[in-house]
Amino acid sequence: MKIKLSPSILSADFANLERDIKVAVDAGAEYVHVDVMDGHFVPNITIGAPVVKSLRKATDAVLDVHLMISDPDKYLDDFIKAGSDIITVHCEANGDTREQLRKIRAAGIKAACVIKPATPVETAIELLPECDMILLMTVEPGFGGQGFIPECMDKIRVLRKAIQDGGYQCELEIDGGVKQNNVVECIEAGADVIVAGSAVFGGDIAGNVKGFLEKFEEGAAKAQWTK
């Protein structure tokens, strides 16, 4: 079973973004999580497609682009052209999520949908046929450094069961409050892509990544589900 780490650059040093990403990837991170916030869908503003385009030149790692924006339809083309490998759209955003996912896939990019902690998991389950990945927010989106919402653990289990019961080749990503001290339980529940921000980029980046990878092995060994 392969568990992947997707460090969130929201917690990296933006003055040395290429350096921090390289350290994390060289240490074993496979994805780079890019949080795009528009100040409307969530009360924060981060980065846009031009930064993704620059990141594409700086790394060969998978660019895991999470659109926390109100109107994905206005910007999908920009993020497709910028070089995203995965584009994630919120079910709670404006527009037809199913059609957005189909557009992303038609461009040859992996498509993912994401739900906030309070959104019923059935919303995401209905979209599984269109998804290469489901992202479950385990904190309220918008800011880093929040604590994991315990009630989300059951949602991870429900989503994993739905993926397996349907025979979908779909990754299950979680984002928010995941640390080395709770990631094993998250993997046991069914997560196989882990987003971590400050837990990776705070302090010894390479050491933090290696610590997560060790926990991934422990979680995979304990998990009762298989990919």
PDB file of C-alpha atoms in Angstrom, residues 12-195:
ATOM      1  CA  ALA A  12       6.573  27.178   3.464  1.00  0.00           C
ATOM      2  CA  ASP A  13       8.921  30.162   3.304  1.00  0.00           C
ATOM      3  CA  PHE A  14       7.569  32.074   0.303  1.00  0.00           C
ATOM      4  CA  ALA A  15      10.868  33.914  -0.083  1.00  0.00           C
ATOM      5  CA  ASN A  16      12.525  30.512  -0.581  1.00  0.00           C
ATOM      6  CA  LEU A  17       9.695  28.470  -2.025  1.00  0.00           C
ATOM      7  CA  GLU A  18      11.724  26.535  -4.586  1.00  0.00           C
ATOM      8  CA  ARG A  19      14.303  25.647  -1.942  1.00  0.00           C
ATOM      9  CA  ASP A  20      11.731  24.410   0.588  1.00  0.00           C
ATOM     10  CA  ILE A  21       9.875  22.357  -2.024  1.00  0.00           C
ATOM     11  CA  LYS A  22      13.107  20.763  -3.214  1.00  0.00           C
ATOM     12  CA  VAL A  23      14.054  19.755   0.330  1.00  0.00           C
ATOM     13  CA  ALA A  24      10.642  18.169   0.902  1.00  0.00           C
ATOM     14  CA  VAL A  25      10.595  16.345  -2.437  1.00  0.00           C
ATOM     15  CA  ASP A  26      14.174  15.135  -2.103  1.00  0.00           C
ATOM     16  CA  ALA A  27      13.224  13.717   1.304  1.00  0.00           C
ATOM     17  CA  GLY A  28      10.379  11.688  -0.199  1.00  0.00           C
ATOM     18  CA  ALA A  29       7.292  13.870  -0.638  1.00  0.00           C
ATOM     19  CA  GLU A  30       5.576  12.959  -3.922  1.00  0.00           C
ATOM     20  CA  TYR A  31       3.003  15.743  -4.198  1.00  0.00           C
ATOM     21  CA  VAL A  32       3.173  19.494  -3.620  1.00  0.00           C
ATOM     22  CA  HIS A  33      -0.111  20.887  -2.286  1.00  0.00           C
ATOM     23  CA  VAL A  34      -0.950  24.354  -3.597  1.00  0.00           C
ATOM     24  CA  ASP A  35      -3.721  26.182  -1.720  1.00  0.00           C
ATOM     25  CA  VAL A  36      -5.449  28.738  -3.939  1.00  0.00           C
ATOM     26  CA  MET A  37      -7.735  31.106  -1.996  1.00  0.00           C
ATOM     27  CA  ASP A  38      -9.694  34.015  -3.432  1.00  0.00           C
ATOM     28  CA  GLY A  39     -10.792  35.899  -0.313  1.00  0.00           C
ATOM     29  CA  HIS A  40     -14.436  35.100  -1.111  1.00  0.00           C
ATOM     30  CA  PHE A  41     -14.921  31.347  -0.785  1.00  0.00           C
ATOM     31  CA  VAL A  42     -12.637  31.454   2.255  1.00  0.00           C
ATOM     32  CA  PRO A  43     -11.578  34.526   4.275  1.00  0.00           C
ATOM     33  CA  ASN A  44      -7.999  34.540   3.053  1.00  0.00           C
ATOM     34  CA  ILE A  45      -6.095  35.345  -0.150  1.00  0.00           C
ATOM     35  CA  THR A  46      -3.085  33.326  -1.282  1.00  0.00           C
ATOM     36  CA  ILE A  47      -1.808  32.677  -4.801  1.00  0.00           C
ATOM     37  CA  GLY A  48      -3.042  32.217  -8.355  1.00  0.00           C
ATOM     38  CA  ALA A  49      -2.221  30.553 -11.645  1.00  0.00           C
ATOM     39  CA  PRO A  50       0.984  32.584 -12.302  1.00  0.00           C
ATOM     40  CA  VAL A  51       2.584  31.095  -9.196  1.00  0.00           C
ATOM     41  CA  VAL A  52       1.534  27.595 -10.248  1.00  0.00           C
ATOM     42  CA  LYS A  53       3.158  28.266 -13.627  1.00  0.00           C
ATOM     43  CA  SER A  54       6.384  29.262 -11.871  1.00  0.00           C
ATOM     44  CA  LEU A  55       6.252  26.216  -9.604  1.00  0.00           C
ATOM     45  CA  ARG A  56       5.900  23.994 -12.658  1.00  0.00           C
ATOM     46  CA  LYS A  57       9.300  25.240 -13.818  1.00  0.00           C
ATOM     47  CA  ALA A  58      10.794  24.699 -10.368  1.00  0.00           C
ATOM     48  CA  THR A  59       9.786  21.092  -9.661  1.00  0.00           C
ATOM     49  CA  ASP A  60       8.876  17.816 -11.363  1.00  0.00           C
ATOM     50  CA  ALA A  61       6.768  16.765  -8.375  1.00  0.00           C
ATOM     51  CA  VAL A  62       3.015  16.391  -8.761  1.00  0.00           C
ATOM     52  CA  LEU A  63       1.351  19.797  -8.368  1.00  0.00           C
ATOM     53  CA  ASP A  64      -1.749  19.124  -6.289  1.00  0.00           C
ATOM     54  CA  VAL A  65      -3.762  22.334  -6.787  1.00  0.00           C
ATOM     55  CA  HIS A  66      -6.649  22.923  -4.377  1.00  0.00           C
ATOM     56  CA  LEU A  67      -9.024  25.650  -5.593  1.00  0.00           C
ATOM     57  CA  MET A  68     -10.697  27.314  -2.617  1.00  0.00           C
ATOM     58  CA  ILE A  69     -12.451  29.799  -4.882  1.00  0.00           C
ATOM     59  CA  SER A  70     -16.077  30.776  -5.420  1.00  0.00           C
ATOM     60  CA  ASP A  71     -16.180  30.491  -9.209  1.00  0.00           C
ATOM     61  CA  PRO A  72     -13.957  27.671 -10.525  1.00  0.00           C
ATOM     62  CA  ASP A  73     -15.415  27.961 -14.021  1.00  0.00           C
ATOM     63  CA  LYS A  74     -13.762  31.372 -14.469  1.00  0.00           C
ATOM     64  CA  TYR A  75     -10.285  30.073 -13.693  1.00  0.00           C
ATOM     65  CA  LEU A  76     -10.070  26.399 -14.669  1.00  0.00           C
ATOM     66  CA  ASP A  77      -8.458  27.174 -18.014  1.00  0.00           C
ATOM     67  CA  ASP A  78      -5.773  29.259 -16.292  1.00  0.00           C
ATOM     68  CA  PHE A  79      -4.846  26.487 -13.880  1.00  0.00           C
ATOM     69  CA  ILE A  80      -4.925  23.862 -16.606  1.00  0.00           C
ATOM     70  CA  LYS A  81      -2.538  25.911 -18.741  1.00  0.00           C
ATOM     71  CA  ALA A  82      -0.307  26.691 -15.752  1.00  0.00           C
ATOM     72  CA  GLY A  83       0.777  23.047 -15.485  1.00  0.00           C
ATOM     73  CA  SER A  84      -1.310  21.593 -12.670  1.00  0.00           C
ATOM     74  CA  ASP A  85      -1.199  17.797 -12.353  1.00  0.00           C
ATOM     75  CA  ILE A  86      -4.273  17.550 -10.119  1.00  0.00           C
ATOM     76  CA  ILE A  87      -6.993  20.186  -9.838  1.00  0.00           C
ATOM     77  CA  THR A  88      -9.409  19.993  -6.932  1.00  0.00           C
ATOM     78  CA  VAL A  89     -12.732  21.859  -6.930  1.00  0.00           C
ATOM     79  CA  HIS A  90     -15.076  22.361  -4.006  1.00  0.00           C
ATOM     80  CA  CYS A  91     -18.530  20.837  -4.153  1.00  0.00           C
ATOM     81  CA  GLU A  92     -19.737  23.912  -2.251  1.00  0.00           C
ATOM     82  CA  ALA A  93     -18.452  26.366  -4.897  1.00  0.00           C
ATOM     83  CA  ASN A  94     -20.530  27.867  -7.710  1.00  0.00           C
ATOM     84  CA  GLY A  95     -21.186  25.976 -10.924  1.00  0.00           C
ATOM     85  CA  ASP A  96     -21.757  22.336 -11.844  1.00  0.00           C
ATOM     86  CA  THR A  97     -19.062  20.351 -10.022  1.00  0.00           C
ATOM     87  CA  ARG A  98     -19.591  17.283 -12.198  1.00  0.00           C
ATOM     88  CA  GLU A  99     -19.021  19.283 -15.380  1.00  0.00           C
ATOM     89  CA  GLN A 100     -15.976  20.984 -13.849  1.00  0.00           C
ATOM     90  CA  LEU A 101     -14.455  17.593 -13.075  1.00  0.00           C
ATOM     91  CA  ARG A 102     -15.156  16.380 -16.604  1.00  0.00           C
ATOM     92  CA  LYS A 103     -13.502  19.468 -18.069  1.00  0.00           C
ATOM     93  CA  ILE A 104     -10.386  18.911 -15.970  1.00  0.00           C
ATOM     94  CA  ARG A 105     -10.154  15.276 -17.040  1.00  0.00           C
ATOM     95  CA  ALA A 106     -10.744  16.161 -20.684  1.00  0.00           C
ATOM     96  CA  ALA A 107      -7.627  18.336 -20.474  1.00  0.00           C
ATOM     97  CA  GLY A 108      -5.576  15.310 -19.427  1.00  0.00           C
ATOM     98  CA  ILE A 109      -5.313  16.388 -15.793  1.00  0.00           C
ATOM     99  CA  LYS A 110      -6.427  14.421 -12.760  1.00  0.00           C
ATOM    100  CA  ALA A 111      -9.683  15.712 -11.314  1.00  0.00           C
ATOM    101  CA  ALA A 112     -10.634  15.832  -7.666  1.00  0.00           C
ATOM    102  CA  CYS A 113     -13.541  17.138  -5.640  1.00  0.00           C
ATOM    103  CA  VAL A 114     -13.339  18.369  -2.079  1.00  0.00           C
ATOM    104  CA  ILE A 115     -15.870  18.773   0.694  1.00  0.00           C
ATOM    105  CA  LYS A 116     -15.768  20.861   3.841  1.00  0.00           C
ATOM    106  CA  PRO A 117     -16.092  19.082   7.213  1.00  0.00           C
ATOM    107  CA  ALA A 118     -19.818  19.865   7.537  1.00  0.00           C
ATOM    108  CA  THR A 119     -20.768  18.797   4.000  1.00  0.00           C
ATOM    109  CA  PRO A 120     -22.411  15.340   3.830  1.00  0.00           C
ATOM    110  CA  VAL A 121     -20.045  12.702   2.463  1.00  0.00           C
ATOM    111  CA  GLU A 122     -22.794  11.587   0.068  1.00  0.00           C
ATOM    112  CA  THR A 123     -22.092  14.770  -1.922  1.00  0.00           C
ATOM    113  CA  ALA A 124     -18.625  13.472  -2.761  1.00  0.00           C
ATOM    114  CA  ILE A 125     -19.679   9.839  -3.139  1.00  0.00           C
ATOM    115  CA  GLU A 126     -22.088  10.807  -5.936  1.00  0.00           C
ATOM    116  CA  LEU A 127     -19.147  12.269  -7.866  1.00  0.00           C
ATOM    117  CA  LEU A 128     -16.787   9.306  -7.516  1.00  0.00           C
ATOM    118  CA  PRO A 129     -17.205   8.215 -11.172  1.00  0.00           C
ATOM    119  CA  GLU A 130     -15.754  11.590 -12.244  1.00  0.00           C
ATOM    120  CA  CYS A 131     -12.899  11.713  -9.733  1.00  0.00           C
ATOM    121  CA  ASP A 132      -9.294  10.599  -9.587  1.00  0.00           C
ATOM    122  CA  MET A 133      -9.165  11.812  -6.003  1.00  0.00           C
ATOM    123  CA  ILE A 134     -11.518  12.881  -3.216  1.00  0.00           C
ATOM    124  CA  LEU A 135     -10.286  15.462  -0.712  1.00  0.00           C
ATOM    125  CA  LEU A 136     -11.870  15.630   2.714  1.00  0.00           C
ATOM    126  CA  MET A 137     -11.149  18.793   4.655  1.00  0.00           C
ATOM    127  CA  THR A 138     -10.516  17.887   8.274  1.00  0.00           C
ATOM    128  CA  VAL A 139     -10.527  21.544   9.354  1.00  0.00           C
ATOM    129  CA  GLU A 140     -12.528  24.494   8.072  1.00  0.00           C
ATOM    130  CA  PRO A 141     -10.668  25.685   4.962  1.00  0.00           C
ATOM    131  CA  GLY A 142      -8.961  29.024   4.857  1.00  0.00           C
ATOM    132  CA  PHE A 143      -6.121  29.037   7.362  1.00  0.00           C
ATOM    133  CA  GLY A 144      -3.268  26.734   8.338  1.00  0.00           C
ATOM    134  CA  GLY A 145      -2.412  25.590  11.846  1.00  0.00           C
ATOM    135  CA  GLN A 146      -5.899  24.434  12.891  1.00  0.00           C
ATOM    136  CA  GLY A 147      -6.614  21.298  14.907  1.00  0.00           C
ATOM    137  CA  PHE A 148      -7.958  18.108  13.297  1.00  0.00           C
ATOM    138  CA  ILE A 149     -11.736  17.730  13.710  1.00  0.00           C
ATOM    139  CA  PRO A 150     -12.200  14.291  15.345  1.00  0.00           C
ATOM    140  CA  GLU A 151     -15.631  13.716  13.791  1.00  0.00           C
ATOM    141  CA  CYS A 152     -13.975  13.616  10.376  1.00  0.00           C
ATOM    142  CA  MET A 153     -12.412  10.235  11.130  1.00  0.00           C
ATOM    143  CA  ASP A 154     -15.724   8.490  10.516  1.00  0.00           C
ATOM    144  CA  LYS A 155     -16.099  10.353   7.226  1.00  0.00           C
ATOM    145  CA  ILE A 156     -12.723   9.013   6.107  1.00  0.00           C
ATOM    146  CA  ARG A 157     -13.977   5.486   6.791  1.00  0.00           C
ATOM    147  CA  VAL A 158     -17.229   6.064   4.905  1.00  0.00           C
ATOM    148  CA  LEU A 159     -15.424   7.489   1.883  1.00  0.00           C
ATOM    149  CA  ARG A 160     -12.878   4.656   1.803  1.00  0.00           C
ATOM    150  CA  LYS A 161     -15.671   2.077   1.920  1.00  0.00           C
ATOM    151  CA  ALA A 162     -17.521   3.817  -0.920  1.00  0.00           C
ATOM    152  CA  ILE A 163     -14.364   3.883  -3.045  1.00  0.00           C
ATOM    153  CA  GLN A 164     -13.737   0.197  -2.459  1.00  0.00           C
ATOM    154  CA  ASP A 165     -17.340  -0.920  -2.816  1.00  0.00           C
ATOM    155  CA  GLY A 166     -17.569   0.898  -6.150  1.00  0.00           C
ATOM    156  CA  GLY A 167     -14.226  -0.400  -7.388  1.00  0.00           C
ATOM    157  CA  TYR A 168     -12.987   3.126  -8.075  1.00  0.00           C
ATOM    158  CA  GLN A 169      -9.331   3.906  -8.698  1.00  0.00           C
ATOM    159  CA  CYS A 170      -9.608   7.028  -6.594  1.00  0.00           C
ATOM    160  CA  GLU A 171      -7.218   8.405  -4.012  1.00  0.00           C
ATOM    161  CA  LEU A 172      -8.534   9.698  -0.688  1.00  0.00           C
ATOM    162  CA  GLU A 173      -6.745  12.813   0.484  1.00  0.00           C
ATOM    163  CA  ILE A 174      -7.198  14.557   3.819  1.00  0.00           C
ATOM    164  CA  ASP A 175      -6.184  18.100   4.666  1.00  0.00           C
ATOM    165  CA  GLY A 176      -6.132  19.876   7.995  1.00  0.00           C
ATOM    166  CA  GLY A 177      -4.550  19.297  11.380  1.00  0.00           C
ATOM    167  CA  VAL A 178      -2.732  16.122  10.369  1.00  0.00           C
ATOM    168  CA  LYS A 179       0.425  15.549  12.408  1.00  0.00           C
ATOM    169  CA  GLN A 180       2.744  12.648  13.024  1.00  0.00           C
ATOM    170  CA  ASN A 181       0.851  11.888  16.237  1.00  0.00           C
ATOM    171  CA  ASN A 182      -2.491  11.283  14.489  1.00  0.00           C
ATOM    172  CA  VAL A 183      -1.607  10.286  10.921  1.00  0.00           C
ATOM    173  CA  VAL A 184      -1.441   6.544  11.658  1.00  0.00           C
ATOM    174  CA  GLU A 185      -5.087   6.564  12.744  1.00  0.00           C
ATOM    175  CA  CYS A 186      -6.017   8.548   9.619  1.00  0.00           C
ATOM    176  CA  ILE A 187      -4.348   5.955   7.387  1.00  0.00           C
ATOM    177  CA  GLU A 188      -6.018   3.118   9.282  1.00  0.00           C
ATOM    178  CA  ALA A 189      -9.349   4.836   8.581  1.00  0.00           C
ATOM    179  CA  GLY A 190      -8.642   4.953   4.838  1.00  0.00           C
ATOM    180  CA  ALA A 191      -6.635   8.039   3.849  1.00  0.00           C
ATOM    181  CA  ASP A 192      -3.846   7.472   1.319  1.00  0.00           C
ATOM    182  CA  VAL A 193      -2.772  11.049   0.488  1.00  0.00           C
ATOM    183  CA  ILE A 194      -1.831  13.224   3.438  1.00  0.00           C
ATOM    184  CA  VAL A 195      -1.635  17.017   3.294  1.00  0.00           C
TER     185      VAL A 195
END
